[in-house]
Amino acid sequence: MRIEVSRDVFKLAQVFAISRESRTEARVLTVRITEGGATGRGECVPYARYDETLDSVTAQIEGLTATVTRAKLYDLLPAGAARNAVDCALWDLAAKQAGKRVWELAGLEKPGPEVTAYTLSLDTPEAMRAHAAKHAFRPLLKIKLGTPDDMPRLEAVRAGAPKSTIIVDANEGWSAEVYADLAPHLLRLGVALVEQPLPSGEDDALIGMQRPVPVCADESCHDHESLPKLKGKYDVVNIKLDKAGGLTEALALRDAARVQGYGVMVGCMVGSSLAMAPATLVAQGVKVVDLDGPLLLAEDRDHALKYDQAGVHPPEAALWG
């Protein structure tokens, strides 16, 4: 078995901004695992919010032994980007070696397309209204907020896309006071979900707070071990493979969250179709799908995922799985 990791850069279609940063390109790591003439691939997006860098994640992957299995991997690497890329590459490798699709190997139903959110990045109200109007044909829009003066932005997006369902992502940018003040307006403007309104270390303030709009844990939820800490604070959990540390854990987290009564959202970092491909399996039948990474890119992988009115389609075998 040979494990290789390389860096790839994909230009974004436009500047992408959230409350704590902005970017013009997606920098990702691609893992290739070769064994017996077959090669499996996986992609991850190291995230500074979780103290990850391209260098640190590369070092984690290069530190693995020559022979690794999915079962062993969970003792070798913590939840995070490095484990995600390796886990997904091992799934892809197993599918190629077996001549089957990953969904078959995992005992899942054959996947189909799922409607996905399209994200509008943080900008001036005027720019966000124009962007919303341009994408008003989409059934589900996600807007990045997370500043003390977000109401004009929210009003602008609703005016630009009056018929779209809206979900809001504050990226930990609000205080408890700001969120409590905004919550009735979120309901008034037809917001269907709000992601991570408070910093993950301060979200105990959500206990006992009125939640007229369902609240989703993003930065507060990584893998299934996160779930006990979310009780009484959140209604929905956002599963991202780069947080969970791979498809294996993402599927386990989805099942555990459902058993414990949480709604499930499947999200993504800003990456290519290779990063989204495994997540389409987790996204089957969940409450909210947010796998729009490739729609934000100016360039993508060969055999890219298909997006149309039905949503994001599962990958071709030539891409992954």
PDB file of C-alpha atoms in Angstrom:
ATOM      1  CA  MET A   1       0.000   0.000   0.000  1.00  0.00           C
ATOM      2  CA  ARG A   2       1.281   3.469  -0.911  1.00  0.00           C
ATOM      3  CA  ILE A   3      -0.175   6.668   0.584  1.00  0.00           C
ATOM      4  CA  GLU A   4       0.470   9.969  -1.206  1.00  0.00           C
ATOM      5  CA  VAL A   5      -0.758  13.462  -0.368  1.00  0.00           C
ATOM      6  CA  SER A   6      -0.636  16.510  -2.629  1.00  0.00           C
ATOM      7  CA  ARG A   7      -1.923  20.081  -2.589  1.00  0.00           C
ATOM      8  CA  ASP A   8      -4.471  21.436  -5.053  1.00  0.00           C
ATOM      9  CA  VAL A   9      -5.839  24.938  -5.504  1.00  0.00           C
ATOM     10  CA  PHE A  10      -9.208  25.770  -7.062  1.00  0.00           C
ATOM     11  CA  LYS A  11     -10.101  29.362  -7.894  1.00  0.00           C
ATOM     12  CA  LEU A  12     -13.428  30.603  -6.557  1.00  0.00           C
ATOM     13  CA  ALA A  13     -15.997  32.176  -8.847  1.00  0.00           C
ATOM     14  CA  GLN A  14     -15.983  35.220  -6.547  1.00  0.00           C
ATOM     15  CA  VAL A  15     -14.706  36.275  -3.135  1.00  0.00           C
ATOM     16  CA  PHE A  16     -16.269  34.129  -0.408  1.00  0.00           C
ATOM     17  CA  ALA A  17     -16.618  35.832   2.973  1.00  0.00           C
ATOM     18  CA  ILE A  18     -17.871  34.746   6.388  1.00  0.00           C
ATOM     19  CA  SER A  19     -17.799  36.634   9.687  1.00  0.00           C
ATOM     20  CA  ARG A  20     -14.162  35.714  10.461  1.00  0.00           C
ATOM     21  CA  GLU A  21     -12.426  35.497   7.054  1.00  0.00           C
ATOM     22  CA  SER A  22     -12.633  35.810   3.288  1.00  0.00           C
ATOM     23  CA  ARG A  23     -10.933  33.901   0.468  1.00  0.00           C
ATOM     24  CA  THR A  24     -10.513  33.823  -3.297  1.00  0.00           C
ATOM     25  CA  GLU A  25      -9.464  30.197  -3.681  1.00  0.00           C
ATOM     26  CA  ALA A  26      -9.970  26.799  -2.132  1.00  0.00           C
ATOM     27  CA  ARG A  27      -6.760  25.137  -0.956  1.00  0.00           C
ATOM     28  CA  VAL A  28      -7.248  21.421  -0.447  1.00  0.00           C
ATOM     29  CA  LEU A  29      -5.257  18.253   0.122  1.00  0.00           C
ATOM     30  CA  THR A  30      -5.744  15.227  -2.123  1.00  0.00           C
ATOM     31  CA  VAL A  31      -4.879  11.784  -0.782  1.00  0.00           C
ATOM     32  CA  ARG A  32      -4.192   8.839  -3.097  1.00  0.00           C
ATOM     33  CA  ILE A  33      -3.892   5.325  -1.698  1.00  0.00           C
ATOM     34  CA  THR A  34      -2.637   2.668  -4.089  1.00  0.00           C
ATOM     35  CA  GLU A  35      -2.733  -1.069  -3.519  1.00  0.00           C
ATOM     36  CA  GLY A  36      -2.752  -3.972  -5.966  1.00  0.00           C
ATOM     37  CA  GLY A  37      -3.000  -1.762  -9.040  1.00  0.00           C
ATOM     38  CA  ALA A  38      -6.010   0.217  -7.775  1.00  0.00           C
ATOM     39  CA  THR A  39      -5.959   3.787  -6.447  1.00  0.00           C
ATOM     40  CA  GLY A  40      -8.513   5.397  -4.153  1.00  0.00           C
ATOM     41  CA  ARG A  41      -8.806   9.154  -3.666  1.00  0.00           C
ATOM     42  CA  GLY A  42     -10.053  11.459  -0.956  1.00  0.00           C
ATOM     43  CA  GLU A  43     -10.010  15.213  -0.386  1.00  0.00           C
ATOM     44  CA  CYS A  44      -9.930  17.351   2.729  1.00  0.00           C
ATOM     45  CA  VAL A  45      -9.954  21.046   3.534  1.00  0.00           C
ATOM     46  CA  PRO A  46      -7.784  21.917   6.562  1.00  0.00           C
ATOM     47  CA  TYR A  47      -9.566  24.586   8.601  1.00  0.00           C
ATOM     48  CA  ALA A  48      -7.786  27.182  10.732  1.00  0.00           C
ATOM     49  CA  ARG A  49     -10.793  27.390  13.103  1.00  0.00           C
ATOM     50  CA  TYR A  50      -9.844  23.878  14.236  1.00  0.00           C
ATOM     51  CA  ASP A  51      -6.105  24.632  14.370  1.00  0.00           C
ATOM     52  CA  GLU A  52      -5.472  22.843  11.081  1.00  0.00           C
ATOM     53  CA  THR A  53      -3.103  23.954   8.337  1.00  0.00           C
ATOM     54  CA  LEU A  54      -2.043  22.388   5.058  1.00  0.00           C
ATOM     55  CA  ASP A  55       1.302  21.574   6.668  1.00  0.00           C
ATOM     56  CA  SER A  56      -0.076  20.083   9.887  1.00  0.00           C
ATOM     57  CA  VAL A  57      -2.628  17.902   8.115  1.00  0.00           C
ATOM     58  CA  THR A  58      -0.035  16.761   5.562  1.00  0.00           C
ATOM     59  CA  ALA A  59       2.253  15.732   8.428  1.00  0.00           C
ATOM     60  CA  GLN A  60      -0.560  13.706  10.028  1.00  0.00           C
ATOM     61  CA  ILE A  61      -1.194  11.826   6.802  1.00  0.00           C
ATOM     62  CA  GLU A  62       2.481  11.268   6.018  1.00  0.00           C
ATOM     63  CA  GLY A  63       2.966   9.919   9.526  1.00  0.00           C
ATOM     64  CA  LEU A  64       0.700   6.942   8.865  1.00  0.00           C
ATOM     65  CA  THR A  65       2.162   3.495   8.392  1.00  0.00           C
ATOM     66  CA  ALA A  66       2.300   1.989   4.909  1.00  0.00           C
ATOM     67  CA  THR A  67      -0.629  -0.302   5.662  1.00  0.00           C
ATOM     68  CA  VAL A  68      -3.734   1.208   7.211  1.00  0.00           C
ATOM     69  CA  THR A  69      -7.346   0.089   7.356  1.00  0.00           C
ATOM     70  CA  ARG A  70     -10.492   2.038   8.142  1.00  0.00           C
ATOM     71  CA  ALA A  71     -10.766   0.220  11.465  1.00  0.00           C
ATOM     72  CA  LYS A  72      -7.171   1.036  12.456  1.00  0.00           C
ATOM     73  CA  LEU A  73      -7.445   4.607  11.214  1.00  0.00           C
ATOM     74  CA  TYR A  74      -9.727   5.617  14.083  1.00  0.00           C
ATOM     75  CA  ASP A  75      -6.999   4.718  16.584  1.00  0.00           C
ATOM     76  CA  LEU A  76      -4.312   6.544  14.584  1.00  0.00           C
ATOM     77  CA  LEU A  77      -5.903   9.897  13.803  1.00  0.00           C
ATOM     78  CA  PRO A  78      -8.424  12.114  15.612  1.00  0.00           C
ATOM     79  CA  ALA A  79     -11.586  13.448  14.002  1.00  0.00           C
ATOM     80  CA  GLY A  80     -10.581  16.076  11.473  1.00  0.00           C
ATOM     81  CA  ALA A  81      -9.430  16.768   7.949  1.00  0.00           C
ATOM     82  CA  ALA A  82      -6.537  14.276   7.816  1.00  0.00           C
ATOM     83  CA  ARG A  83      -8.657  11.311   8.854  1.00  0.00           C
ATOM     84  CA  ASN A  84     -11.409  12.390   6.473  1.00  0.00           C
ATOM     85  CA  ALA A  85      -9.224  12.333   3.363  1.00  0.00           C
ATOM     86  CA  VAL A  86      -7.659   8.991   4.268  1.00  0.00           C
ATOM     87  CA  ASP A  87     -10.965   7.370   5.242  1.00  0.00           C
ATOM     88  CA  CYS A  88     -12.640   8.462   1.997  1.00  0.00           C
ATOM     89  CA  ALA A  89      -9.646   7.307  -0.051  1.00  0.00           C
ATOM     90  CA  LEU A  90      -9.839   3.893   1.625  1.00  0.00           C
ATOM     91  CA  TRP A  91     -13.552   3.636   0.806  1.00  0.00           C
ATOM     92  CA  ASP A  92     -12.819   4.546  -2.817  1.00  0.00           C
ATOM     93  CA  LEU A  93      -9.987   2.018  -2.956  1.00  0.00           C
ATOM     94  CA  ALA A  94     -12.204  -0.747  -1.541  1.00  0.00           C
ATOM     95  CA  ALA A  95     -14.893   0.010  -4.121  1.00  0.00           C
ATOM     96  CA  LYS A  96     -12.420  -0.193  -6.978  1.00  0.00           C
ATOM     97  CA  GLN A  97     -10.943  -3.421  -5.680  1.00  0.00           C
ATOM     98  CA  ALA A  98     -14.396  -4.991  -5.225  1.00  0.00           C
ATOM     99  CA  GLY A  99     -15.841  -3.677  -8.494  1.00  0.00           C
ATOM    100  CA  LYS A 100     -18.764  -2.223  -6.540  1.00  0.00           C
ATOM    101  CA  ARG A 101     -19.968   1.208  -5.457  1.00  0.00           C
ATOM    102  CA  VAL A 102     -19.274   2.494  -1.959  1.00  0.00           C
ATOM    103  CA  TRP A 103     -22.971   2.658  -1.138  1.00  0.00           C
ATOM    104  CA  GLU A 104     -23.190  -1.083  -1.786  1.00  0.00           C
ATOM    105  CA  LEU A 105     -20.180  -1.830   0.420  1.00  0.00           C
ATOM    106  CA  ALA A 106     -21.648   0.320   3.191  1.00  0.00           C
ATOM    107  CA  GLY A 107     -25.033  -1.419   3.019  1.00  0.00           C
ATOM    108  CA  LEU A 108     -26.845   1.764   1.980  1.00  0.00           C
ATOM    109  CA  GLU A 109     -29.718   2.258  -0.434  1.00  0.00           C
ATOM    110  CA  LYS A 110     -28.810   3.452  -3.913  1.00  0.00           C
ATOM    111  CA  PRO A 111     -28.438   7.237  -3.598  1.00  0.00           C
ATOM    112  CA  GLY A 112     -30.287   9.816  -5.647  1.00  0.00           C
ATOM    113  CA  PRO A 113     -30.124  13.597  -6.083  1.00  0.00           C
ATOM    114  CA  GLU A 114     -30.845  15.860  -3.114  1.00  0.00           C
ATOM    115  CA  VAL A 115     -31.794  19.537  -3.226  1.00  0.00           C
ATOM    116  CA  THR A 116     -28.886  21.565  -1.877  1.00  0.00           C
ATOM    117  CA  ALA A 117     -28.593  25.025  -0.423  1.00  0.00           C
ATOM    118  CA  TYR A 118     -26.667  27.676  -2.316  1.00  0.00           C
ATOM    119  CA  THR A 119     -24.575  29.986  -0.132  1.00  0.00           C
ATOM    120  CA  LEU A 120     -24.504  33.767  -0.335  1.00  0.00           C
ATOM    121  CA  SER A 121     -21.355  35.054   1.357  1.00  0.00           C
ATOM    122  CA  LEU A 122     -21.228  38.000   3.734  1.00  0.00           C
ATOM    123  CA  ASP A 123     -21.320  41.369   1.956  1.00  0.00           C
ATOM    124  CA  THR A 124     -23.129  44.701   1.996  1.00  0.00           C
ATOM    125  CA  PRO A 125     -26.928  44.525   2.044  1.00  0.00           C
ATOM    126  CA  GLU A 126     -27.061  45.906  -1.498  1.00  0.00           C
ATOM    127  CA  ALA A 127     -24.634  43.296  -2.827  1.00  0.00           C
ATOM    128  CA  MET A 128     -26.386  40.479  -0.972  1.00  0.00           C
ATOM    129  CA  ARG A 129     -29.759  41.544  -2.351  1.00  0.00           C
ATOM    130  CA  ALA A 130     -28.368  41.520  -5.905  1.00  0.00           C
ATOM    131  CA  HIS A 131     -26.770  38.123  -5.346  1.00  0.00           C
ATOM    132  CA  ALA A 132     -30.012  36.771  -3.874  1.00  0.00           C
ATOM    133  CA  ALA A 133     -31.998  38.061  -6.842  1.00  0.00           C
ATOM    134  CA  LYS A 134     -29.562  36.368  -9.222  1.00  0.00           C
ATOM    135  CA  HIS A 135     -30.155  33.054  -7.446  1.00  0.00           C
ATOM    136  CA  ALA A 136     -33.814  33.511  -6.551  1.00  0.00           C
ATOM    137  CA  PHE A 137     -34.656  30.541  -8.784  1.00  0.00           C
ATOM    138  CA  ARG A 138     -32.973  28.252  -6.238  1.00  0.00           C
ATOM    139  CA  PRO A 139     -35.344  26.702  -3.688  1.00  0.00           C
ATOM    140  CA  LEU A 140     -32.901  26.973  -0.774  1.00  0.00           C
ATOM    141  CA  LEU A 141     -30.492  29.816  -0.026  1.00  0.00           C
ATOM    142  CA  LYS A 142     -28.017  29.930   2.834  1.00  0.00           C
ATOM    143  CA  ILE A 143     -26.769  33.328   3.919  1.00  0.00           C
ATOM    144  CA  LYS A 144     -23.624  34.060   5.865  1.00  0.00           C
ATOM    145  CA  LEU A 145     -24.156  36.526   8.686  1.00  0.00           C
ATOM    146  CA  GLY A 146     -22.554  36.909  12.107  1.00  0.00           C
ATOM    147  CA  THR A 147     -22.149  40.646  12.726  1.00  0.00           C
ATOM    148  CA  PRO A 148     -24.006  42.972  15.134  1.00  0.00           C
ATOM    149  CA  ASP A 149     -25.762  44.722  12.217  1.00  0.00           C
ATOM    150  CA  ASP A 150     -27.167  41.796  10.238  1.00  0.00           C
ATOM    151  CA  MET A 151     -30.821  42.815   9.996  1.00  0.00           C
ATOM    152  CA  PRO A 152     -30.374  44.957   6.851  1.00  0.00           C
ATOM    153  CA  ARG A 153     -28.599  42.029   5.177  1.00  0.00           C
ATOM    154  CA  LEU A 154     -31.344  39.591   6.062  1.00  0.00           C
ATOM    155  CA  GLU A 155     -34.064  41.974   4.903  1.00  0.00           C
ATOM    156  CA  ALA A 156     -32.168  42.546   1.653  1.00  0.00           C
ATOM    157  CA  VAL A 157     -31.834  38.843   0.880  1.00  0.00           C
ATOM    158  CA  ARG A 158     -35.505  38.215   1.565  1.00  0.00           C
ATOM    159  CA  ALA A 159     -36.404  41.110  -0.767  1.00  0.00           C
ATOM    160  CA  GLY A 160     -34.109  39.727  -3.464  1.00  0.00           C
ATOM    161  CA  ALA A 161     -35.404  36.159  -3.205  1.00  0.00           C
ATOM    162  CA  PRO A 162     -38.980  36.353  -1.853  1.00  0.00           C
ATOM    163  CA  LYS A 163     -39.882  32.728  -2.636  1.00  0.00           C
ATOM    164  CA  SER A 164     -36.709  30.886  -1.610  1.00  0.00           C
ATOM    165  CA  THR A 165     -36.402  29.099   1.705  1.00  0.00           C
ATOM    166  CA  ILE A 166     -33.633  30.754   3.709  1.00  0.00           C
ATOM    167  CA  ILE A 167     -31.245  29.314   6.255  1.00  0.00           C
ATOM    168  CA  VAL A 168     -28.811  31.514   8.174  1.00  0.00           C
ATOM    169  CA  ASP A 169     -25.255  30.737   9.295  1.00  0.00           C
ATOM    170  CA  ALA A 170     -23.845  33.089  11.928  1.00  0.00           C
ATOM    171  CA  ASN A 171     -20.495  31.239  12.190  1.00  0.00           C
ATOM    172  CA  GLU A 172     -20.357  31.883  15.965  1.00  0.00           C
ATOM    173  CA  GLY A 173     -20.603  35.617  15.308  1.00  0.00           C
ATOM    174  CA  TRP A 174     -23.474  36.625  17.622  1.00  0.00           C
ATOM    175  CA  SER A 175     -23.740  37.114  21.342  1.00  0.00           C
ATOM    176  CA  ALA A 176     -26.671  35.698  23.280  1.00  0.00           C
ATOM    177  CA  GLU A 177     -28.178  39.182  23.426  1.00  0.00           C
ATOM    178  CA  VAL A 178     -27.872  39.759  19.679  1.00  0.00           C
ATOM    179  CA  TYR A 179     -29.362  36.356  18.902  1.00  0.00           C
ATOM    180  CA  ALA A 180     -32.282  36.847  21.297  1.00  0.00           C
ATOM    181  CA  ASP A 181     -33.029  40.184  19.623  1.00  0.00           C
ATOM    182  CA  LEU A 182     -32.801  38.728  16.119  1.00  0.00           C
ATOM    183  CA  ALA A 183     -34.739  35.497  16.725  1.00  0.00           C
ATOM    184  CA  PRO A 184     -38.265  36.964  16.268  1.00  0.00           C
ATOM    185  CA  HIS A 185     -37.147  38.663  13.060  1.00  0.00           C
ATOM    186  CA  LEU A 186     -35.723  35.402  11.732  1.00  0.00           C
ATOM    187  CA  LEU A 187     -39.164  33.890  12.220  1.00  0.00           C
ATOM    188  CA  ARG A 188     -40.899  36.899  10.636  1.00  0.00           C
ATOM    189  CA  LEU A 189     -38.716  36.701   7.534  1.00  0.00           C
ATOM    190  CA  GLY A 190     -39.332  33.001   7.051  1.00  0.00           C
ATOM    191  CA  VAL A 191     -35.901  31.717   8.052  1.00  0.00           C
ATOM    192  CA  ALA A 192     -36.115  27.933   8.371  1.00  0.00           C
ATOM    193  CA  LEU A 193     -32.891  27.261  10.313  1.00  0.00           C
ATOM    194  CA  VAL A 194     -30.088  29.165  12.037  1.00  0.00           C
ATOM    195  CA  GLU A 195     -26.623  27.638  12.300  1.00  0.00           C
ATOM    196  CA  GLN A 196     -24.289  28.192  15.239  1.00  0.00           C
ATOM    197  CA  PRO A 197     -25.504  31.584  16.455  1.00  0.00           C
ATOM    198  CA  LEU A 198     -23.130  31.625  19.448  1.00  0.00           C
ATOM    199  CA  PRO A 199     -19.458  30.647  19.869  1.00  0.00           C
ATOM    200  CA  SER A 200     -19.166  26.961  20.672  1.00  0.00           C
ATOM    201  CA  GLY A 201     -17.611  27.728  24.048  1.00  0.00           C
ATOM    202  CA  GLU A 202     -20.487  30.017  24.993  1.00  0.00           C
ATOM    203  CA  ASP A 203     -23.457  28.039  23.738  1.00  0.00           C
ATOM    204  CA  ASP A 204     -24.654  27.032  27.204  1.00  0.00           C
ATOM    205  CA  ALA A 205     -26.560  30.326  26.944  1.00  0.00           C
ATOM    206  CA  LEU A 206     -28.926  28.550  24.538  1.00  0.00           C
ATOM    207  CA  ILE A 207     -30.227  26.321  27.342  1.00  0.00           C
ATOM    208  CA  GLY A 208     -33.698  27.521  28.235  1.00  0.00           C
ATOM    209  CA  MET A 209     -33.631  30.205  25.563  1.00  0.00           C
ATOM    210  CA  GLN A 210     -36.657  30.423  23.264  1.00  0.00           C
ATOM    211  CA  ARG A 211     -35.841  28.936  19.847  1.00  0.00           C
ATOM    212  CA  PRO A 212     -38.663  30.013  17.505  1.00  0.00           C
ATOM    213  CA  VAL A 213     -36.461  28.920  14.593  1.00  0.00           C
ATOM    214  CA  PRO A 214     -34.619  25.556  14.823  1.00  0.00           C
ATOM    215  CA  VAL A 215     -30.980  26.011  15.870  1.00  0.00           C
ATOM    216  CA  CYS A 216     -28.244  23.884  14.298  1.00  0.00           C
ATOM    217  CA  ALA A 217     -24.898  22.963  15.865  1.00  0.00           C
ATOM    218  CA  ASP A 218     -21.983  23.358  13.475  1.00  0.00           C
ATOM    219  CA  GLU A 219     -18.744  24.308  15.242  1.00  0.00           C
ATOM    220  CA  SER A 220     -20.165  22.665  18.384  1.00  0.00           C
ATOM    221  CA  CYS A 221     -20.635  19.275  16.696  1.00  0.00           C
ATOM    222  CA  HIS A 222     -17.770  17.240  15.270  1.00  0.00           C
ATOM    223  CA  ASP A 223     -18.365  13.520  15.789  1.00  0.00           C
ATOM    224  CA  HIS A 224     -20.787  11.330  17.741  1.00  0.00           C
ATOM    225  CA  GLU A 225     -18.944  12.091  20.977  1.00  0.00           C
ATOM    226  CA  SER A 226     -20.138  15.708  20.643  1.00  0.00           C
ATOM    227  CA  LEU A 227     -23.803  14.787  20.986  1.00  0.00           C
ATOM    228  CA  PRO A 228     -24.154  14.621  24.808  1.00  0.00           C
ATOM    229  CA  LYS A 229     -22.938  18.233  25.095  1.00  0.00           C
ATOM    230  CA  LEU A 230     -25.612  19.497  22.686  1.00  0.00           C
ATOM    231  CA  LYS A 231     -28.670  18.458  24.704  1.00  0.00           C
ATOM    232  CA  GLY A 232     -31.028  21.328  25.402  1.00  0.00           C
ATOM    233  CA  LYS A 233     -29.136  23.720  23.137  1.00  0.00           C
ATOM    234  CA  TYR A 234     -29.695  22.530  19.584  1.00  0.00           C
ATOM    235  CA  ASP A 235     -32.406  21.006  17.440  1.00  0.00           C
ATOM    236  CA  VAL A 236     -30.255  20.000  14.445  1.00  0.00           C
ATOM    237  CA  VAL A 237     -26.627  18.941  13.925  1.00  0.00           C
ATOM    238  CA  ASN A 238     -24.514  19.825  10.890  1.00  0.00           C
ATOM    239  CA  ILE A 239     -22.397  16.882   9.768  1.00  0.00           C
ATOM    240  CA  LYS A 240     -19.303  17.743   7.753  1.00  0.00           C
ATOM    241  CA  LEU A 241     -16.860  15.044   6.776  1.00  0.00           C
ATOM    242  CA  ASP A 242     -13.875  17.282   7.537  1.00  0.00           C
ATOM    243  CA  LYS A 243     -15.122  17.704  11.115  1.00  0.00           C
ATOM    244  CA  ALA A 244     -16.267  14.126  11.646  1.00  0.00           C
ATOM    245  CA  GLY A 245     -13.116  12.672  10.182  1.00  0.00           C
ATOM    246  CA  GLY A 246     -14.479  10.693   7.270  1.00  0.00           C
ATOM    247  CA  LEU A 247     -17.447   8.940   5.769  1.00  0.00           C
ATOM    248  CA  THR A 248     -17.344   6.137   8.346  1.00  0.00           C
ATOM    249  CA  GLU A 249     -17.828   8.484  11.288  1.00  0.00           C
ATOM    250  CA  ALA A 250     -20.247  10.757   9.403  1.00  0.00           C
ATOM    251  CA  LEU A 251     -22.609   7.828   8.848  1.00  0.00           C
ATOM    252  CA  ALA A 252     -22.300   6.813  12.511  1.00  0.00           C
ATOM    253  CA  LEU A 253     -22.954  10.391  13.636  1.00  0.00           C
ATOM    254  CA  ARG A 254     -26.013  10.667  11.395  1.00  0.00           C
ATOM    255  CA  ASP A 255     -27.524   7.495  12.819  1.00  0.00           C
ATOM    256  CA  ALA A 256     -26.726   8.434  16.426  1.00  0.00           C
ATOM    257  CA  ALA A 257     -28.133  11.945  15.997  1.00  0.00           C
ATOM    258  CA  ARG A 258     -31.396  10.599  14.636  1.00  0.00           C
ATOM    259  CA  VAL A 259     -31.734   8.126  17.505  1.00  0.00           C
ATOM    260  CA  GLN A 260     -31.247  10.994  19.953  1.00  0.00           C
ATOM    261  CA  GLY A 261     -33.919  13.101  18.289  1.00  0.00           C
ATOM    262  CA  TYR A 262     -31.841  15.618  16.360  1.00  0.00           C
ATOM    263  CA  GLY A 263     -32.577  16.751  12.848  1.00  0.00           C
ATOM    264  CA  VAL A 264     -29.643  16.299  10.484  1.00  0.00           C
ATOM    265  CA  MET A 265     -27.964  18.756   8.152  1.00  0.00           C
ATOM    266  CA  VAL A 266     -25.089  17.685   5.910  1.00  0.00           C
ATOM    267  CA  GLY A 267     -22.701  20.491   5.080  1.00  0.00           C
ATOM    268  CA  CYS A 268     -19.265  21.059   3.618  1.00  0.00           C
ATOM    269  CA  MET A 269     -16.169  23.203   3.561  1.00  0.00           C
ATOM    270  CA  VAL A 270     -15.408  25.025   0.306  1.00  0.00           C
ATOM    271  CA  GLY A 271     -13.857  22.238  -1.740  1.00  0.00           C
ATOM    272  CA  SER A 272     -14.147  20.388  -5.026  1.00  0.00           C
ATOM    273  CA  SER A 273     -16.528  17.690  -6.210  1.00  0.00           C
ATOM    274  CA  LEU A 274     -14.173  15.062  -4.790  1.00  0.00           C
ATOM    275  CA  ALA A 275     -14.801  16.408  -1.291  1.00  0.00           C
ATOM    276  CA  MET A 276     -18.575  16.515  -1.779  1.00  0.00           C
ATOM    277  CA  ALA A 277     -18.888  13.054  -3.354  1.00  0.00           C
ATOM    278  CA  PRO A 278     -18.800  10.947  -0.143  1.00  0.00           C
ATOM    279  CA  ALA A 279     -21.071  13.455   1.609  1.00  0.00           C
ATOM    280  CA  THR A 280     -23.833  12.831  -0.937  1.00  0.00           C
ATOM    281  CA  LEU A 281     -24.236   9.383   0.635  1.00  0.00           C
ATOM    282  CA  VAL A 282     -24.659  10.847   4.118  1.00  0.00           C
ATOM    283  CA  ALA A 283     -27.088  13.456   2.747  1.00  0.00           C
ATOM    284  CA  GLN A 284     -29.762  11.022   1.618  1.00  0.00           C
ATOM    285  CA  GLY A 285     -33.082  11.971   3.188  1.00  0.00           C
ATOM    286  CA  VAL A 286     -31.738  14.447   5.769  1.00  0.00           C
ATOM    287  CA  LYS A 287     -33.432  17.672   6.863  1.00  0.00           C
ATOM    288  CA  VAL A 288     -31.045  20.081   5.078  1.00  0.00           C
ATOM    289  CA  VAL A 289     -28.354  19.479   2.462  1.00  0.00           C
ATOM    290  CA  ASP A 290     -25.635  22.092   1.973  1.00  0.00           C
ATOM    291  CA  LEU A 291     -23.194  20.585  -0.520  1.00  0.00           C
ATOM    292  CA  ASP A 292     -22.690  23.547  -2.807  1.00  0.00           C
ATOM    293  CA  GLY A 293     -18.885  23.760  -2.689  1.00  0.00           C
ATOM    294  CA  PRO A 294     -18.404  23.098  -6.432  1.00  0.00           C
ATOM    295  CA  LEU A 295     -21.032  25.730  -7.301  1.00  0.00           C
ATOM    296  CA  LEU A 296     -18.781  28.329  -5.661  1.00  0.00           C
ATOM    297  CA  LEU A 297     -15.727  27.356  -7.745  1.00  0.00           C
ATOM    298  CA  ALA A 298     -14.502  28.728 -11.047  1.00  0.00           C
ATOM    299  CA  GLU A 299     -12.866  25.345 -11.750  1.00  0.00           C
ATOM    300  CA  ASP A 300     -13.402  21.784 -10.550  1.00  0.00           C
ATOM    301  CA  ARG A 301     -12.216  18.181 -10.852  1.00  0.00           C
ATOM    302  CA  ASP A 302     -12.706  16.048 -13.942  1.00  0.00           C
ATOM    303  CA  HIS A 303     -15.983  14.079 -13.801  1.00  0.00           C
ATOM    304  CA  ALA A 304     -17.418  16.760 -11.510  1.00  0.00           C
ATOM    305  CA  LEU A 305     -20.676  16.263  -9.659  1.00  0.00           C
ATOM    306  CA  LYS A 306     -23.838  17.070 -11.579  1.00  0.00           C
ATOM    307  CA  TYR A 307     -26.078  19.869 -10.276  1.00  0.00           C
ATOM    308  CA  ASP A 308     -29.510  20.571 -11.733  1.00  0.00           C
ATOM    309  CA  GLN A 309     -33.085  21.299 -10.654  1.00  0.00           C
ATOM    310  CA  ALA A 310     -33.188  17.971  -8.809  1.00  0.00           C
ATOM    311  CA  GLY A 311     -30.191  19.036  -6.741  1.00  0.00           C
ATOM    312  CA  VAL A 312     -26.744  17.532  -6.329  1.00  0.00           C
ATOM    313  CA  HIS A 313     -26.409  14.060  -7.856  1.00  0.00           C
ATOM    314  CA  PRO A 314     -24.288  11.222  -6.463  1.00  0.00           C
ATOM    315  CA  PRO A 315     -20.829  10.869  -8.057  1.00  0.00           C
ATOM    316  CA  GLU A 316     -19.904   8.869 -11.099  1.00  0.00           C
ATOM    317  CA  ALA A 317     -17.495   6.032 -10.329  1.00  0.00           C
ATOM    318  CA  ALA A 318     -14.836   7.904 -12.329  1.00  0.00           C
ATOM    319  CA  LEU A 319     -14.841  10.638  -9.669  1.00  0.00           C
ATOM    320  CA  TRP A 320     -15.199   8.613  -6.470  1.00  0.00           C
ATOM    321  CA  GLY A 321     -16.808   5.585  -4.962  1.00  0.00           C
TER     322      GLY A 321
END
